[in-house]
Amino acid sequence: MAEKNRKTNQNSYKADFIHSVRTKIVGAMVLAMVILSICLSVVLIRNLRIPLMEINQCYLYDLAVAYGANVDESIATKGYNTATDYNTLADTIGGIGLRGVESSYAYMVAEDGTMLYHPTKDKVGQPVENEVVQGVVEQLKSGVVPKPNVVEYEFKGAVKYASYYVSERGHSILVVSADKADLMKKVNQVTAIGTVCTIILVLLASIIGYFFISKIVNPIIKVTEIIGRLANMDFSEIEGQEKLTARADETGKMSRAVAELRSQLVNVVSDLQDQSQQLFEASDSLNTNASETATTVEQVEKAVAEISDGASSQADETQKATENVILMGNMVEETSQEVDDLISNANDMKKSSEEAFVTLTALEKINDQARQAIDVIYEQTNTTNESAMKIREATTLITSIAEETNLLSLNASIEAARAGEQGRGFAVVAGQIQKLAEQSNDSARQIENIIDSLIEDSEKSVATMEDVKKIMNSQNESVGRTNEIFAEVQTGITGSIDGITRIADKTRKLDEARINVVDVVQNLTAIAEENAASTEETSASVTEVSSIVYNISENATQLKDVATRLEQNMNIFKI
């Protein structure tokens, strides 16, 4: 019975033939092949039909021209009457026709339209019935000799092709005719063969495609069956799943995922079994604790009765304690007033502290300004250093010019000592000396500019230092203000100390009242000792009851949760 149910479930997982993926894929493939085959057939037949018709027309044309030339030659040799005799024409053109085309034949027409030769001998001597040939006869009568041609016409409901040749002198017309249906017979045969081949190819492709698609779809069907069994909470080992799991394609991944799902579900079922065991254990514990609770409750009732007797004696002494507590309460009110004054002083201290904070904040800003001024001094100092470097460079240039001037002066002296025309060299040297002197002047001016810049930077440094001085003075004032504020804070603190002193006096009085309370409490101690024993018993019993009740509550909660989960889970699983 179980095997029968399992097979029934397997069949329910399979889709019907029409809605199966396999049928859809094969159908799509066959439809695509059929459409492709039809398109190819239409294109091929269309492209084949036209060339074949053109070839047949060429054959008809060639036959008419070739045998027409033979008839012309026969007329030239034998004479018109002899050459156009029926028997002679039967020998000359009687066998003309396209091979394999039964409707193909030739006939001869005179220039007046009379039939000279026809395979049907009864038509000889009769007027030609072909409208095309009649048109050619009319052209001959008008003196026009038409050139050979191939025409299509309809004769007695049948479409025909005819090629005609007019003799050189226009005395006769050779016509070669054939039915279009016979000419297209070959094309129709090719079309039929192509259609049969296409059908065979489609069938073969469908069979092969069905085979390969089955190879692809069968694993999917198997995975679907496995998932269906899991859906019915059947977690038993599945035959053949190992092969699917070993596959490297997408179905293998699906199978591995399903196997992992099955493993997790098996773990869940095992956990449910463990919870079932816990449920039974919790039930036993709950029954035991319930019995112990009943016994403990009886003990609690006895202890409560003893506590009730001691409570009556304790009530009188409590009245005396109440009166003393009232006195202490009045003193506490006076203490509260002093505390209010203390709070007021504390508020004054708070305000002073806030002012000190504001002043310190201003001092911080001033310090920041001082830092910025120092930074400016640093930058001005760097500028001064750069100016000094420029002075050194100008000095170096002047030194170089001076050295070269000395050399030129020496050369000038030597040239001056010479006599004659060589004295002209002195003028050249003197010119060089003049140029060097000009360079020296330029360098001197550069030095002057640099010195001016240095002086200007120094003045800026002095001004900056003055700003720093002002800032520092302001900072000192702020510090002085801070001292004053903290002096006020000190005054507030002094007031607070006075208030605290008064609080201390009141506290001493409160302490005296406390002594009276202590005496009363001593009287209550005896009564409390009597209640102690009962209280201890009550405490022990209550503790035990609390523990038992807690265990009962905890076990009951666990029992409820376990029972709920077990009921929900076990209703859907089939184990």
Coordinates of C-alpha atoms in Angstrom, one line a residue:
M1 CA 0.0 0.0 0.0
A2 CA 2.8 2.4 0.9
E3 CA 4.6 1.6 -2.4
K4 CA 1.4 2.3 -4.2
N5 CA 1.0 5.6 -2.5
R6 CA 4.6 6.5 -3.3
K7 CA 4.1 5.7 -7.0
T8 CA 0.9 7.8 -6.9
N9 CA 2.8 10.7 -5.4
Q10 CA 5.5 10.4 -8.0
N11 CA 3.0 10.6 -10.8
S12 CA 1.4 13.6 -9.2
Y13 CA 4.8 15.4 -9.4
K14 CA 5.0 15.0 -13.1
A15 CA 3.4 17.5 -15.4
D16 CA 1.0 16.3 -18.1
F17 CA 2.3 15.8 -21.6
I18 CA 0.9 19.1 -22.9
H19 CA 2.2 21.3 -20.1
S20 CA 5.6 19.6 -19.6
V21 CA 8.8 21.5 -20.3
R22 CA 10.0 18.7 -22.6
T23 CA 6.9 19.1 -24.9
K24 CA 7.2 22.9 -25.0
I25 CA 10.9 22.8 -25.9
V26 CA 10.4 20.1 -28.6
G27 CA 7.4 21.9 -29.9
A28 CA 9.3 25.1 -30.2
M29 CA 12.1 23.4 -31.9
V30 CA 9.8 21.6 -34.4
L31 CA 7.9 24.8 -35.0
A32 CA 11.1 26.7 -35.7
M33 CA 12.3 23.9 -38.0
V34 CA 9.0 23.8 -39.9
I35 CA 9.0 27.6 -40.3
L36 CA 12.7 27.5 -41.5
S37 CA 12.0 24.6 -43.9
I38 CA 8.9 26.3 -45.3
C39 CA 10.9 29.5 -45.8
L40 CA 13.8 27.6 -47.4
S41 CA 11.4 25.7 -49.6
V42 CA 9.6 28.8 -50.8
V43 CA 12.9 30.6 -51.6
L44 CA 14.5 27.5 -53.3
I45 CA 11.4 26.6 -55.3
R46 CA 10.9 30.2 -56.3
N47 CA 14.5 30.6 -57.3
L48 CA 14.4 27.2 -59.1
R49 CA 11.1 27.8 -60.9
I50 CA 12.2 30.9 -62.8
P51 CA 15.5 29.5 -64.1
L52 CA 13.8 26.3 -65.3
M53 CA 11.2 28.2 -67.1
E54 CA 13.8 30.4 -68.7
I55 CA 15.7 27.2 -69.8
N56 CA 12.6 25.7 -71.3
Q57 CA 11.9 28.9 -73.1
C58 CA 15.4 28.9 -74.5
Y59 CA 15.0 25.3 -75.6
L60 CA 11.8 26.2 -77.4
Y61 CA 13.5 29.2 -79.0
D62 CA 16.5 27.1 -80.1
L63 CA 14.3 24.4 -81.6
A64 CA 12.3 26.9 -83.6
V65 CA 15.4 28.7 -84.9
A66 CA 17.3 25.6 -85.7
Y67 CA 14.6 23.7 -87.5
G68 CA 13.3 26.9 -89.1
A69 CA 16.7 27.3 -90.7
N70 CA 16.5 23.6 -91.8
V71 CA 13.1 24.4 -93.4
D72 CA 14.6 27.5 -95.2
E73 CA 17.5 25.3 -96.5
S74 CA 15.0 22.7 -97.7
I75 CA 12.9 25.3 -99.5
A76 CA 16.0 26.8 -101.1
T77 CA 17.1 23.3 -102.2
K78 CA 13.8 21.6 -103.1
G79 CA 11.6 24.5 -103.8
Y80 CA 8.7 25.9 -101.8
N81 CA 6.0 23.4 -102.9
T82 CA 8.1 20.3 -102.4
A83 CA 9.6 21.5 -99.1
T84 CA 6.2 22.4 -97.7
D85 CA 4.6 19.2 -98.7
Y86 CA 3.0 17.4 -95.7
N87 CA 5.2 14.3 -96.0
T88 CA 8.4 16.4 -96.4
L89 CA 7.5 18.5 -93.4
A90 CA 6.6 15.4 -91.4
D91 CA 10.2 14.1 -92.1
T92 CA 11.7 17.5 -91.3
I93 CA 9.8 18.7 -88.2
G94 CA 7.6 15.8 -87.3
G95 CA 9.8 14.7 -84.4
I96 CA 10.4 18.2 -82.9
G97 CA 9.6 18.6 -79.2
L98 CA 11.2 19.0 -75.7
R99 CA 12.3 15.7 -74.4
G100 CA 10.1 14.3 -71.6
V101 CA 7.3 16.9 -72.4
E102 CA 4.4 15.0 -74.0
S103 CA 2.5 18.2 -75.0
S104 CA 5.5 19.6 -76.9
Y105 CA 5.1 19.5 -80.8
A106 CA 5.8 21.6 -83.9
Y107 CA 3.5 22.7 -86.7
M108 CA 4.0 24.9 -89.9
V109 CA 1.7 27.7 -91.0
A110 CA 1.6 29.4 -94.4
E111 CA 1.9 33.1 -94.7
D112 CA -1.8 33.3 -95.2
G113 CA -2.6 31.5 -92.0
T114 CA -3.3 28.1 -93.5
M115 CA -2.0 25.1 -91.6
L116 CA 0.7 23.4 -93.7
Y117 CA 1.6 20.7 -91.1
H118 CA 0.3 19.6 -87.8
P119 CA 0.6 16.3 -85.9
T120 CA -3.2 16.2 -86.0
K121 CA -3.5 15.7 -89.8
D122 CA -7.2 16.9 -89.8
K123 CA -6.0 20.4 -89.0
V124 CA -3.9 20.6 -92.1
G125 CA -5.4 23.0 -94.6
Q126 CA -7.5 24.7 -91.9
P127 CA -6.9 28.3 -90.6
V128 CA -4.6 28.5 -87.6
E129 CA -6.4 28.9 -84.3
N130 CA -3.6 30.3 -82.3
E131 CA -4.1 34.0 -81.6
V132 CA -0.4 34.6 -81.3
V133 CA 0.3 33.0 -84.7
Q134 CA -2.6 34.9 -86.2
G135 CA -1.0 38.1 -85.0
V136 CA 2.3 37.1 -86.8
V137 CA 0.3 36.4 -90.0
E138 CA -1.2 39.9 -89.8
Q139 CA 2.3 41.3 -89.5
L140 CA 3.4 39.4 -92.6
K141 CA 0.5 40.7 -94.5
S142 CA 1.5 44.2 -93.6
G143 CA 5.0 43.5 -94.9
V144 CA 6.7 43.1 -91.5
V145 CA 8.8 39.9 -90.9
P146 CA 8.9 39.3 -87.1
K147 CA 12.0 38.0 -85.5
P148 CA 11.9 34.6 -83.7
N149 CA 10.4 34.8 -80.2
V150 CA 8.8 32.8 -77.3
V151 CA 5.4 33.8 -76.1
E152 CA 2.9 32.6 -73.5
Y153 CA -0.8 32.3 -74.4
E154 CA -4.0 30.5 -73.4
F155 CA -5.6 27.9 -75.7
K156 CA -8.9 26.2 -74.7
G157 CA -8.3 26.9 -71.0
A158 CA -4.7 25.6 -71.0
V159 CA -1.7 27.9 -70.7
K160 CA 0.9 27.2 -73.4
Y161 CA 4.3 28.4 -74.4
A162 CA 5.1 28.7 -78.1
S163 CA 8.3 29.7 -80.0
Y164 CA 7.9 30.8 -83.7
Y165 CA 10.3 31.3 -86.5
V166 CA 9.4 33.1 -89.7
S167 CA 11.2 32.1 -92.9
E168 CA 13.6 34.5 -94.4
R169 CA 11.2 35.4 -97.2
G170 CA 8.1 35.3 -95.0
H171 CA 6.4 32.4 -96.8
S172 CA 6.0 30.2 -93.7
I173 CA 5.9 30.2 -89.9
L174 CA 7.4 27.3 -87.8
V175 CA 5.8 27.1 -84.4
V176 CA 7.0 24.8 -81.5
S177 CA 4.5 24.6 -78.7
A178 CA 4.3 23.0 -75.2
D179 CA 1.9 23.1 -72.2
K180 CA 3.1 25.1 -69.2
A181 CA 1.8 22.4 -66.9
D182 CA 4.1 19.8 -68.6
L183 CA 7.0 22.2 -68.4
M184 CA 6.5 22.8 -64.7
K185 CA 6.1 19.0 -64.0
K186 CA 9.9 18.8 -63.3
V187 CA 9.6 21.7 -60.9
N188 CA 6.7 20.2 -59.2
Q189 CA 8.6 16.9 -58.8
V190 CA 11.5 18.7 -57.3
T191 CA 9.1 20.5 -55.0
A192 CA 7.5 17.3 -53.9
I193 CA 10.9 15.7 -53.3
G194 CA 12.0 18.7 -51.3
T195 CA 8.9 18.6 -49.3
V196 CA 9.3 15.0 -48.5
C197 CA 12.9 15.5 -47.6
T198 CA 12.0 18.4 -45.4
I199 CA 9.4 16.3 -43.5
I200 CA 11.9 13.5 -43.1
L201 CA 14.5 16.0 -41.8
V202 CA 12.0 17.6 -39.4
L203 CA 11.0 14.1 -38.1
L204 CA 14.6 13.1 -37.6
A205 CA 15.5 16.4 -36.0
S206 CA 12.5 16.0 -33.7
I207 CA 13.5 12.5 -32.7
I208 CA 17.1 13.6 -32.0
G209 CA 16.0 16.8 -30.3
Y210 CA 13.5 14.8 -28.1
F211 CA 16.3 12.5 -27.1
F212 CA 18.7 15.3 -26.1
I213 CA 16.0 17.3 -24.5
S214 CA 15.0 14.2 -22.5
K215 CA 18.6 14.0 -21.3
I216 CA 18.2 17.6 -20.1
V217 CA 14.7 17.4 -18.7
N218 CA 14.9 14.0 -17.0
P219 CA 17.2 15.3 -14.2
I220 CA 14.8 18.2 -13.7
I221 CA 11.9 15.8 -13.4
K222 CA 13.8 13.8 -10.9
V223 CA 14.6 16.9 -8.8
T224 CA 11.0 17.8 -9.0
E225 CA 10.0 14.4 -7.7
I226 CA 12.5 14.8 -4.8
I227 CA 11.2 18.2 -3.9
G228 CA 7.6 16.9 -4.1
R229 CA 8.5 14.2 -1.6
L230 CA 10.0 16.8 0.7
A231 CA 6.8 18.9 0.3
N232 CA 4.9 15.9 1.7
M233 CA 7.4 15.7 4.6
D234 CA 8.9 12.4 3.3
F235 CA 12.5 12.6 4.5
S236 CA 13.6 9.1 3.7
E237 CA 16.6 8.3 1.5
I238 CA 15.9 9.0 -2.2
E239 CA 17.1 6.5 -4.7
G240 CA 19.2 8.0 -7.5
Q241 CA 19.9 11.3 -5.8
E242 CA 23.6 10.5 -5.5
K243 CA 23.9 10.6 -9.3
L244 CA 22.1 13.9 -9.5
T245 CA 24.3 15.4 -6.8
A246 CA 27.4 14.3 -8.6
R247 CA 26.4 16.2 -11.8
A248 CA 28.3 19.4 -12.5
D249 CA 25.5 21.3 -14.2
E250 CA 22.6 23.4 -12.8
T251 CA 20.6 20.2 -12.0
G252 CA 23.5 19.1 -9.9
K253 CA 23.5 22.3 -8.0
M254 CA 19.7 22.0 -7.5
S255 CA 20.1 18.4 -6.2
R256 CA 22.9 19.4 -3.8
A257 CA 20.7 22.3 -2.5
V258 CA 17.8 19.9 -2.0
A259 CA 20.0 17.4 -0.3
E260 CA 21.2 20.1 2.1
L261 CA 17.5 21.1 2.7
R262 CA 16.7 17.5 3.5
S263 CA 19.5 17.3 6.0
Q264 CA 18.4 20.4 7.7
L265 CA 14.8 19.1 7.9
V266 CA 16.0 15.8 9.3
N267 CA 17.8 17.8 12.0
V268 CA 14.5 19.7 12.7
V269 CA 12.6 16.4 13.1
S270 CA 15.3 15.1 15.5
D271 CA 15.0 18.2 17.5
L272 CA 11.3 17.7 17.7
Q273 CA 11.8 14.2 19.1
D274 CA 14.1 15.6 21.8
Q275 CA 11.5 18.2 22.7
S276 CA 8.9 15.5 23.1
Q277 CA 11.2 13.8 25.6
Q278 CA 11.6 17.1 27.5
L279 CA 7.9 17.4 27.6
F280 CA 7.4 14.1 29.4
E281 CA 10.2 15.0 31.9
A282 CA 8.7 18.4 32.6
S283 CA 5.3 16.9 33.2
D284 CA 6.7 14.5 35.8
S285 CA 8.6 17.4 37.5
L286 CA 5.4 19.5 37.5
N287 CA 3.4 16.8 39.3
T288 CA 6.1 16.3 42.0
N289 CA 6.4 20.0 42.7
A290 CA 2.6 20.4 42.9
S291 CA 2.6 17.9 45.8
E292 CA 5.4 19.6 47.6
T293 CA 3.6 23.0 47.2
A294 CA 0.5 21.7 49.0
T295 CA 2.5 20.7 52.1
T296 CA 4.4 23.9 52.2
V297 CA 1.3 26.0 52.0
E298 CA 0.0 24.4 55.3
Q299 CA 3.2 25.4 57.1
V300 CA 2.9 29.0 55.9
E301 CA -0.6 29.2 57.3
K302 CA 0.6 28.2 60.8
A303 CA 3.5 30.7 60.7
V304 CA 1.2 33.5 59.6
A305 CA -1.1 32.9 62.7
E306 CA 1.8 33.3 65.1
I307 CA 2.9 36.5 63.4
S308 CA -0.6 37.9 63.9
D309 CA -0.5 37.5 67.7
G310 CA 2.8 39.4 68.0
A311 CA 1.5 42.2 65.8
S312 CA -1.1 43.3 68.5
S313 CA 1.6 43.9 71.2
Q314 CA 3.7 45.8 68.7
A315 CA 1.0 48.3 67.9
D316 CA 1.1 50.2 71.3
E317 CA 4.8 50.8 71.2
T318 CA 4.5 51.9 67.6
Q319 CA 2.2 54.7 68.7
K320 CA 4.9 56.2 71.0
A321 CA 7.4 55.9 68.2
T322 CA 5.0 57.8 65.9
E323 CA 4.9 60.9 68.3
N324 CA 8.7 61.1 68.4
V325 CA 8.8 60.8 64.7
I326 CA 6.4 63.8 64.5
L327 CA 8.8 65.9 66.6
M328 CA 11.7 64.9 64.3
G329 CA 9.6 65.9 61.4
N330 CA 9.2 69.5 62.7
M331 CA 12.9 69.8 63.1
V332 CA 13.4 68.5 59.6
E333 CA 11.2 71.2 58.3
E334 CA 13.4 73.9 59.9
T335 CA 16.4 72.1 58.5
S336 CA 14.8 72.3 55.1
Q337 CA 14.5 76.1 55.4
E338 CA 18.2 76.3 56.1
V339 CA 18.9 74.1 53.2
D340 CA 17.0 76.5 51.0
D341 CA 19.3 79.3 52.1
L342 CA 22.2 77.1 51.3
I343 CA 20.8 76.5 47.8
S344 CA 20.5 80.3 47.3
N345 CA 24.2 80.7 48.2
A346 CA 25.0 77.9 45.9
N347 CA 23.2 79.7 43.1
D348 CA 25.3 82.8 43.7
M349 CA 28.4 80.7 43.5
K350 CA 27.1 79.3 40.2
K351 CA 26.6 82.8 38.7
S352 CA 30.1 83.8 39.8
S353 CA 31.4 80.7 38.2
E354 CA 29.6 81.4 35.0
E355 CA 31.1 84.9 34.9
A356 CA 34.5 83.5 35.5
F357 CA 33.9 81.1 32.6
V358 CA 33.0 84.0 30.3
T359 CA 36.1 85.9 31.3
L360 CA 38.3 82.9 30.8
T361 CA 36.8 82.5 27.4
A362 CA 37.7 86.1 26.5
L363 CA 41.2 85.5 27.8
E364 CA 41.5 82.5 25.6
K365 CA 40.5 84.6 22.5
I366 CA 43.1 87.2 23.5
N367 CA 45.7 84.5 23.8
D368 CA 44.8 83.4 20.3
Q369 CA 45.3 86.9 19.0
A370 CA 48.7 87.0 20.7
R371 CA 49.6 83.8 19.0
Q372 CA 48.6 85.2 15.6
A373 CA 50.6 88.3 16.2
I374 CA 53.6 86.2 17.0
D375 CA 53.1 84.3 13.7
V376 CA 53.2 87.6 11.9
I377 CA 56.4 88.5 13.6
Y378 CA 57.8 85.2 12.5
E379 CA 56.9 85.9 8.9
Q380 CA 58.3 89.4 9.0
T381 CA 61.5 88.0 10.4
N382 CA 61.7 85.6 7.5
T383 CA 61.2 88.5 5.1
T384 CA 64.0 90.4 6.7
N385 CA 66.3 87.3 6.3
E386 CA 65.4 87.2 2.6
S387 CA 66.3 90.9 2.2
A388 CA 69.6 90.2 3.9
M389 CA 70.3 87.4 1.4
K390 CA 69.6 89.8 -1.5
I391 CA 72.0 92.3 0.1
R392 CA 74.7 89.6 0.2
E393 CA 74.1 88.8 -3.5
A394 CA 74.4 92.5 -4.5
T395 CA 77.6 92.7 -2.4
T396 CA 79.1 89.7 -4.2
L397 CA 78.3 91.3 -7.5
I398 CA 80.0 94.6 -6.5
T399 CA 83.0 92.6 -5.4
S400 CA 83.3 90.8 -8.7
I401 CA 83.0 94.1 -10.6
A402 CA 85.7 95.7 -8.4
E403 CA 88.1 92.8 -9.1
E404 CA 87.5 93.0 -12.9
T405 CA 87.9 96.8 -12.6
N406 CA 91.3 96.3 -11.0
L407 CA 92.4 94.1 -13.8
L408 CA 91.3 96.5 -16.5
S409 CA 93.1 99.3 -14.7
L410 CA 96.2 97.3 -14.7
N411 CA 95.9 96.7 -18.5
A412 CA 95.2 100.4 -19.0
S413 CA 98.4 101.2 -17.2
I414 CA 100.4 98.9 -19.4
E415 CA 98.8 100.3 -22.5
A416 CA 99.5 103.8 -21.4
A417 CA 103.2 103.0 -21.0
R418 CA 103.4 102.0 -24.6
A419 CA 104.1 104.4 -27.3
G420 CA 102.9 105.1 -30.8
E421 CA 99.7 103.7 -32.3
Q422 CA 99.4 101.2 -29.6
G423 CA 98.2 103.9 -27.3
R424 CA 94.8 103.4 -28.7
G425 CA 94.3 100.3 -26.6
F426 CA 94.1 102.5 -23.6
A427 CA 90.9 104.0 -24.9
V428 CA 89.4 100.5 -25.2
V429 CA 90.4 99.6 -21.7
A430 CA 89.1 102.8 -20.4
G431 CA 85.7 102.1 -22.1
Q432 CA 85.6 98.7 -20.3
I433 CA 86.4 100.4 -17.0
Q434 CA 83.5 102.8 -17.6
K435 CA 81.0 99.9 -18.2
L436 CA 82.1 98.2 -15.1
A437 CA 81.6 101.4 -13.2
E438 CA 78.1 101.6 -14.5
Q439 CA 77.4 98.0 -13.3
S440 CA 78.8 99.0 -9.9
N441 CA 76.3 101.9 -9.8
D442 CA 73.5 99.6 -10.7
S443 CA 74.5 97.2 -8.0
A444 CA 74.6 100.0 -5.5
R445 CA 71.1 101.0 -6.4
Q446 CA 69.9 97.5 -5.9
I447 CA 71.5 97.5 -2.5
E448 CA 69.7 100.7 -1.7
N449 CA 66.3 99.2 -2.7
I450 CA 66.9 96.1 -0.7
I451 CA 67.9 98.2 2.4
D452 CA 64.7 100.2 2.0
S453 CA 62.7 97.0 1.9
L454 CA 64.5 95.7 5.0
I455 CA 63.7 99.0 6.8
E456 CA 60.1 98.7 5.9
D457 CA 59.9 95.1 7.1
S458 CA 61.5 96.2 10.4
E459 CA 58.9 98.9 10.8
K460 CA 56.2 96.3 10.3
S461 CA 57.9 94.1 13.0
V462 CA 57.8 97.0 15.4
A463 CA 54.2 97.7 14.8
T464 CA 53.4 94.1 15.3
M465 CA 55.2 94.1 18.5
E466 CA 53.2 97.0 19.7
D467 CA 50.0 95.1 18.9
V468 CA 51.4 92.2 20.9
K469 CA 52.0 94.6 23.8
K470 CA 48.4 95.9 23.7
I471 CA 47.1 92.3 23.5
M472 CA 49.1 91.3 26.5
N473 CA 47.9 94.4 28.5
S474 CA 44.3 93.4 27.7
Q475 CA 45.1 89.9 28.8
N476 CA 46.4 91.2 32.2
E477 CA 43.2 93.1 32.7
S478 CA 41.2 90.0 32.0
V479 CA 43.2 88.1 34.5
G480 CA 42.6 90.8 37.1
R481 CA 38.9 90.6 36.5
T482 CA 39.1 86.8 36.9
N483 CA 40.6 87.3 40.4
E484 CA 37.8 89.6 41.4
I485 CA 35.2 87.1 40.3
F486 CA 36.9 84.3 42.2
A487 CA 36.9 86.6 45.2
E488 CA 33.1 86.8 44.9
V489 CA 33.0 83.1 44.7
Q490 CA 35.0 82.9 47.9
T491 CA 32.4 85.1 49.6
G492 CA 29.6 82.8 48.4
I493 CA 31.5 79.9 49.8
T494 CA 31.7 81.6 53.2
G495 CA 28.0 82.1 53.2
S496 CA 27.5 78.5 52.4
I497 CA 29.7 77.5 55.4
D498 CA 27.5 79.6 57.8
G499 CA 24.4 77.9 56.5
I500 CA 26.1 74.5 57.0
T501 CA 26.9 75.5 60.6
R502 CA 23.2 76.2 61.3
I503 CA 22.3 72.9 59.7
A504 CA 24.7 71.3 62.1
D505 CA 22.9 72.8 65.1
K506 CA 19.6 71.5 63.9
T507 CA 21.1 68.2 63.3
R508 CA 22.2 68.0 67.0
K509 CA 18.6 68.6 68.1
L510 CA 17.5 66.0 65.6
D511 CA 20.0 63.6 67.2
E512 CA 18.4 64.1 70.6
A513 CA 15.1 63.1 69.2
R514 CA 16.8 60.1 67.6
I515 CA 17.8 59.0 71.1
N516 CA 14.2 58.9 72.2
V517 CA 13.3 56.9 69.1
V518 CA 16.1 54.5 70.0
D519 CA 14.5 53.9 73.4
V520 CA 11.2 53.1 71.8
V521 CA 12.9 50.9 69.3
Q522 CA 14.5 48.9 72.1
N523 CA 11.1 48.2 73.5
L524 CA 10.0 47.1 70.1
T525 CA 13.0 44.8 69.9
A526 CA 11.6 42.3 72.4
I527 CA 8.5 42.1 70.4
A528 CA 10.5 41.7 67.2
E529 CA 12.4 38.8 68.8
E530 CA 9.2 37.0 69.4
N531 CA 8.3 37.6 65.8
A532 CA 11.7 36.6 64.6
A533 CA 11.2 32.9 65.1
S534 CA 7.9 32.9 63.3
T535 CA 9.4 35.2 60.6
E536 CA 12.2 32.8 60.1
E537 CA 9.9 29.9 59.7
T538 CA 7.7 32.0 57.4
S539 CA 10.7 33.2 55.4
A540 CA 11.9 29.6 55.0
S541 CA 8.5 28.4 54.0
V542 CA 7.9 31.3 51.7
T543 CA 11.3 30.8 50.1
E544 CA 10.6 27.2 49.6
V545 CA 7.2 28.0 48.2
S546 CA 8.7 30.7 45.9
S547 CA 11.3 28.2 44.6
I548 CA 8.7 25.5 44.1
V549 CA 6.2 27.9 42.4
Y550 CA 9.0 29.3 40.2
N551 CA 9.9 25.8 39.2
I552 CA 6.3 25.0 38.5
S553 CA 6.0 28.2 36.5
E554 CA 9.1 27.6 34.6
N555 CA 8.2 24.0 33.9
A556 CA 4.7 25.0 32.9
T557 CA 6.1 27.6 30.5
Q558 CA 8.5 25.1 29.0
L559 CA 5.7 22.6 28.8
K560 CA 3.5 25.0 27.0
D561 CA 6.1 26.2 24.5
V562 CA 7.3 22.6 23.8
A563 CA 3.7 21.4 23.5
T564 CA 2.8 24.2 21.1
R565 CA 5.9 23.7 18.9
L566 CA 5.6 20.0 19.0
E567 CA 1.9 20.2 18.0
Q568 CA 2.6 22.6 15.1
N569 CA 5.6 20.7 13.8
M570 CA 4.4 17.2 14.3
N571 CA 1.1 17.9 12.4
I572 CA 3.0 18.6 9.2
F573 CA 5.7 15.9 9.3
K574 CA 5.3 12.4 8.1
I575 CA 7.8 10.2 9.8

